[in-house]
Amino acid sequence: MSVQEIVRMGHPVLRQLAAPYPTARIKTPEFTQLVQDLRDTLADSGGIGLAAPQINVSVQVAVIEITNPQTRYGEVETLPFSVFVNPVITVIDPEIAGYWEGCLSVPGMMGFVERPQHIRIDYIDDAGLKKSRELRGFLATVFQHEFDHLYGQLYVDKLKDPALFCFDEEYRKFHVEED
Ligand code: ZN
């Protein structure tokens, strides 16, 4: 285990455009260690996604793992632990829908954000292979949230309304019905 410290909003690394990861270095010990650190830190946090800048490594690598169906959001498929290098998002259908989002770098807070709900992602996987997949609904939101970290953006930049930004406890008390 190599659980790393997750940096929080205010740390400048979260606002930098992360460097594209050199694909020739995929499968090197350096890359394997980075992925293991992301995996261990994500598992320790209980989150569903983590981007390298969140552990203060400014490269375009993110991991996502959805083990438990996110029943709060209806039927959402699970996703085995996956690594995304240099991902690019293309919006297929600009129609938006909103979800309450949280972020390991903004602990204790929730915010309501609307995003396109049908996207395609193009990326390199941890075997160095070019991959592409389409995502809809909550999964599309999860991927946009994670990949935004690689572009120096946070969900708080995209709040639908500042009034829909609150502490976890107040979210559960006053806003949970708005999902
Ligand atoms: Zn986040």
CSV table of C-alpha atoms and ligand atoms in Angstrom, one decimal:
chain,number,residue,atom,x,y,z
A,1,MET,CA,0.0,0.0,0.0
A,2,SER,CA,1.1,3.5,-0.8
A,3,VAL,CA,-1.6,5.8,0.2
A,4,GLN,CA,-0.8,9.3,-0.8
A,5,GLU,CA,-2.1,12.6,0.6
A,6,ILE,CA,-5.0,14.0,-1.4
A,7,VAL,CA,-4.4,17.7,-2.1
A,8,ARG,CA,-7.4,20.0,-1.5
A,9,MET,CA,-8.9,22.9,-3.3
A,10,GLY,CA,-6.6,25.9,-3.0
A,11,HIS,CA,-3.5,23.8,-3.8
A,12,PRO,CA,-2.2,25.3,-7.1
A,13,VAL,CA,-1.6,21.8,-8.7
A,14,LEU,CA,-5.4,21.4,-9.0
A,15,ARG,CA,-5.5,24.5,-11.2
A,16,GLN,CA,-2.7,23.5,-13.6
A,17,LEU,CA,-3.2,21.9,-17.0
A,18,ALA,CA,-1.6,18.5,-16.3
A,19,ALA,CA,1.1,17.4,-18.8
A,20,PRO,CA,0.2,14.7,-21.3
A,21,TYR,CA,1.8,11.4,-20.1
A,22,PRO,CA,4.5,10.2,-22.5
A,23,THR,CA,3.1,7.0,-23.9
A,24,ALA,CA,6.5,5.5,-24.2
A,25,ARG,CA,6.8,5.5,-20.4
A,26,ILE,CA,3.6,3.4,-19.9
A,27,LYS,CA,4.7,0.1,-18.3
A,28,THR,CA,7.8,1.6,-16.8
A,29,PRO,CA,8.2,1.1,-13.0
A,30,GLU,CA,7.5,4.9,-12.7
A,31,PHE,CA,4.1,4.5,-14.4
A,32,THR,CA,3.3,1.3,-12.5
A,33,GLN,CA,4.0,3.0,-9.2
A,34,LEU,CA,1.9,6.0,-10.1
A,35,VAL,CA,-1.1,3.8,-10.9
A,36,GLN,CA,-0.6,1.8,-7.7
A,37,ASP,CA,-0.5,5.0,-5.7
A,38,LEU,CA,-3.7,6.2,-7.3
A,39,ARG,CA,-5.3,2.8,-6.8
A,40,ASP,CA,-4.3,2.6,-3.1
A,41,THR,CA,-5.3,6.2,-2.4
A,42,LEU,CA,-8.7,5.7,-4.1
A,43,ALA,CA,-9.4,2.5,-2.2
A,44,ASP,CA,-8.4,4.2,1.1
A,45,SER,CA,-10.7,7.2,0.3
A,46,GLY,CA,-13.8,5.3,-0.6
A,47,GLY,CA,-14.2,7.4,-3.7
A,48,ILE,CA,-15.0,6.3,-7.3
A,49,GLY,CA,-12.4,8.2,-9.2
A,50,LEU,CA,-9.0,9.9,-8.7
A,51,ALA,CA,-6.8,11.9,-11.0
A,52,ALA,CA,-3.0,12.2,-10.6
A,53,PRO,CA,-3.1,16.0,-9.9
A,54,GLN,CA,-5.1,15.1,-6.8
A,55,ILE,CA,-2.0,13.4,-5.4
A,56,ASN,CA,0.2,16.3,-6.5
A,57,VAL,CA,1.4,14.6,-9.7
A,58,SER,CA,0.6,16.9,-12.6
A,59,VAL,CA,0.2,14.4,-15.4
A,60,GLN,CA,-2.8,13.3,-17.4
A,61,VAL,CA,-3.5,10.0,-15.7
A,62,ALA,CA,-6.8,9.2,-13.9
A,63,VAL,CA,-8.3,6.0,-12.4
A,64,ILE,CA,-12.0,5.1,-11.9
A,65,GLU,CA,-13.5,2.2,-10.1
A,66,ILE,CA,-17.2,1.7,-9.4
A,67,THR,CA,-17.7,-1.4,-7.4
A,68,ASN,CA,-21.1,-0.8,-5.8
A,69,PRO,CA,-23.9,0.2,-8.0
A,70,GLN,CA,-24.6,3.9,-7.3
A,71,THR,CA,-28.2,3.3,-6.4
A,72,ARG,CA,-28.7,6.9,-5.5
A,73,TYR,CA,-28.5,7.6,-9.2
A,74,GLY,CA,-30.8,4.8,-10.4
A,75,GLU,CA,-29.3,1.9,-12.3
A,76,VAL,CA,-25.7,2.6,-12.9
A,77,GLU,CA,-23.3,-0.1,-14.2
A,78,THR,CA,-20.3,-1.0,-12.2
A,79,LEU,CA,-16.9,-0.4,-13.7
A,80,PRO,CA,-13.8,-2.4,-12.9
A,81,PHE,CA,-10.7,-0.5,-11.9
A,82,SER,CA,-9.6,1.3,-15.1
A,83,VAL,CA,-6.7,3.6,-16.0
A,84,PHE,CA,-7.1,6.5,-18.4
A,85,VAL,CA,-4.1,8.2,-19.9
A,86,ASN,CA,-4.3,11.5,-21.9
A,87,PRO,CA,-8.1,11.2,-22.2
A,88,VAL,CA,-10.1,13.5,-24.6
A,89,ILE,CA,-13.8,14.0,-24.2
A,90,THR,CA,-16.1,14.6,-27.2
A,91,VAL,CA,-19.7,15.6,-26.5
A,92,ILE,CA,-22.0,13.5,-28.7
A,93,ASP,CA,-25.3,15.0,-27.4
A,94,PRO,CA,-25.1,18.4,-25.7
A,95,GLU,CA,-28.3,17.8,-23.8
A,96,ILE,CA,-27.5,18.2,-20.1
A,97,ALA,CA,-28.7,16.7,-16.8
A,98,GLY,CA,-27.7,17.5,-13.3
A,99,TYR,CA,-26.3,15.5,-10.4
A,100,TRP,CA,-25.0,16.4,-7.0
A,101,GLU,CA,-21.3,15.9,-7.1
A,102,GLY,CA,-18.7,15.6,-4.4
A,103,CYS,CA,-14.9,15.6,-4.7
A,104,LEU,CA,-12.1,14.1,-2.6
A,105,SER,CA,-10.3,17.5,-3.1
A,106,VAL,CA,-13.3,19.4,-1.8
A,107,PRO,CA,-14.1,17.2,1.2
A,108,GLY,CA,-17.3,17.6,3.1
A,109,MET,CA,-19.1,19.5,0.4
A,110,MET,CA,-21.6,18.7,-2.4
A,111,GLY,CA,-22.7,20.8,-5.4
A,112,PHE,CA,-25.3,20.4,-8.1
A,113,VAL,CA,-23.7,20.4,-11.6
A,114,GLU,CA,-25.3,20.0,-15.0
A,115,ARG,CA,-23.2,18.3,-17.8
A,116,PRO,CA,-23.8,16.7,-21.2
A,117,GLN,CA,-25.1,13.1,-20.7
A,118,HIS,CA,-23.8,11.4,-23.8
A,119,ILE,CA,-20.1,11.6,-24.5
A,120,ARG,CA,-17.3,9.7,-26.1
A,121,ILE,CA,-13.8,9.4,-24.5
A,122,ASP,CA,-10.6,8.6,-26.4
A,123,TYR,CA,-7.7,7.6,-24.3
A,124,ILE,CA,-4.7,5.3,-23.8
A,125,ASP,CA,-5.1,2.4,-21.4
A,126,ASP,CA,-2.5,1.0,-19.0
A,127,ALA,CA,-1.3,-1.4,-21.6
A,128,GLY,CA,-0.5,1.5,-23.9
A,129,LEU,CA,-3.4,0.8,-26.2
A,130,LYS,CA,-5.7,3.4,-27.8
A,131,LYS,CA,-9.3,3.0,-26.6
A,132,SER,CA,-12.6,4.6,-27.1
A,133,ARG,CA,-15.9,4.3,-25.4
A,134,GLU,CA,-19.3,6.0,-25.2
A,135,LEU,CA,-20.8,6.9,-21.9
A,136,ARG,CA,-24.2,8.1,-20.9
A,137,GLY,CA,-26.0,9.5,-17.8
A,138,PHE,CA,-24.3,9.4,-14.4
A,139,LEU,CA,-21.2,7.6,-15.8
A,140,ALA,CA,-20.8,10.5,-18.3
A,141,THR,CA,-20.8,12.9,-15.4
A,142,VAL,CA,-18.3,10.8,-13.4
A,143,PHE,CA,-15.8,10.8,-16.3
A,144,GLN,CA,-16.2,14.5,-17.0
A,145,HIS,CA,-15.6,15.3,-13.3
A,146,GLU,CA,-12.5,13.1,-13.2
A,147,PHE,CA,-11.0,14.3,-16.5
A,148,ASP,CA,-11.7,18.0,-15.6
A,149,HIS,CA,-9.0,17.5,-12.9
A,150,LEU,CA,-6.5,16.9,-15.7
A,151,TYR,CA,-7.4,20.3,-17.2
A,152,GLY,CA,-7.1,22.3,-14.0
A,153,GLN,CA,-10.9,22.4,-13.4
A,154,LEU,CA,-13.0,21.6,-10.4
A,155,TYR,CA,-16.8,20.9,-10.2
A,156,VAL,CA,-17.2,24.1,-8.2
A,157,ASP,CA,-16.4,26.0,-11.4
A,158,LYS,CA,-19.6,24.6,-12.9
A,159,LEU,CA,-22.2,24.9,-10.2
A,160,LYS,CA,-25.6,25.5,-11.6
A,161,ASP,CA,-26.3,27.9,-8.8
A,162,PRO,CA,-24.1,28.9,-5.8
A,163,ALA,CA,-27.1,28.2,-3.6
A,164,LEU,CA,-26.8,24.5,-4.6
A,165,PHE,CA,-23.4,24.2,-3.0
A,166,CYS,CA,-23.5,22.9,0.6
A,167,PHE,CA,-22.0,20.8,3.3
A,168,ASP,CA,-22.7,17.1,3.3
A,169,GLU,CA,-24.9,17.3,6.4
A,170,GLU,CA,-27.0,20.1,5.0
A,171,TYR,CA,-27.2,18.3,1.6
A,172,ARG,CA,-28.6,15.2,3.3
A,173,LYS,CA,-31.0,17.4,5.4
A,174,PHE,CA,-32.3,19.8,2.8
A,175,HIS,CA,-31.4,18.7,-0.7
A,176,VAL,CA,-31.4,15.0,-1.1
A,177,GLU,CA,-34.9,15.0,-2.6
A,178,GLU,CA,-33.7,17.1,-5.5
A,179,ASP,CA,-31.9,14.3,-7.1
B,1,ZN,ZN,-12.9,15.5,-8.0
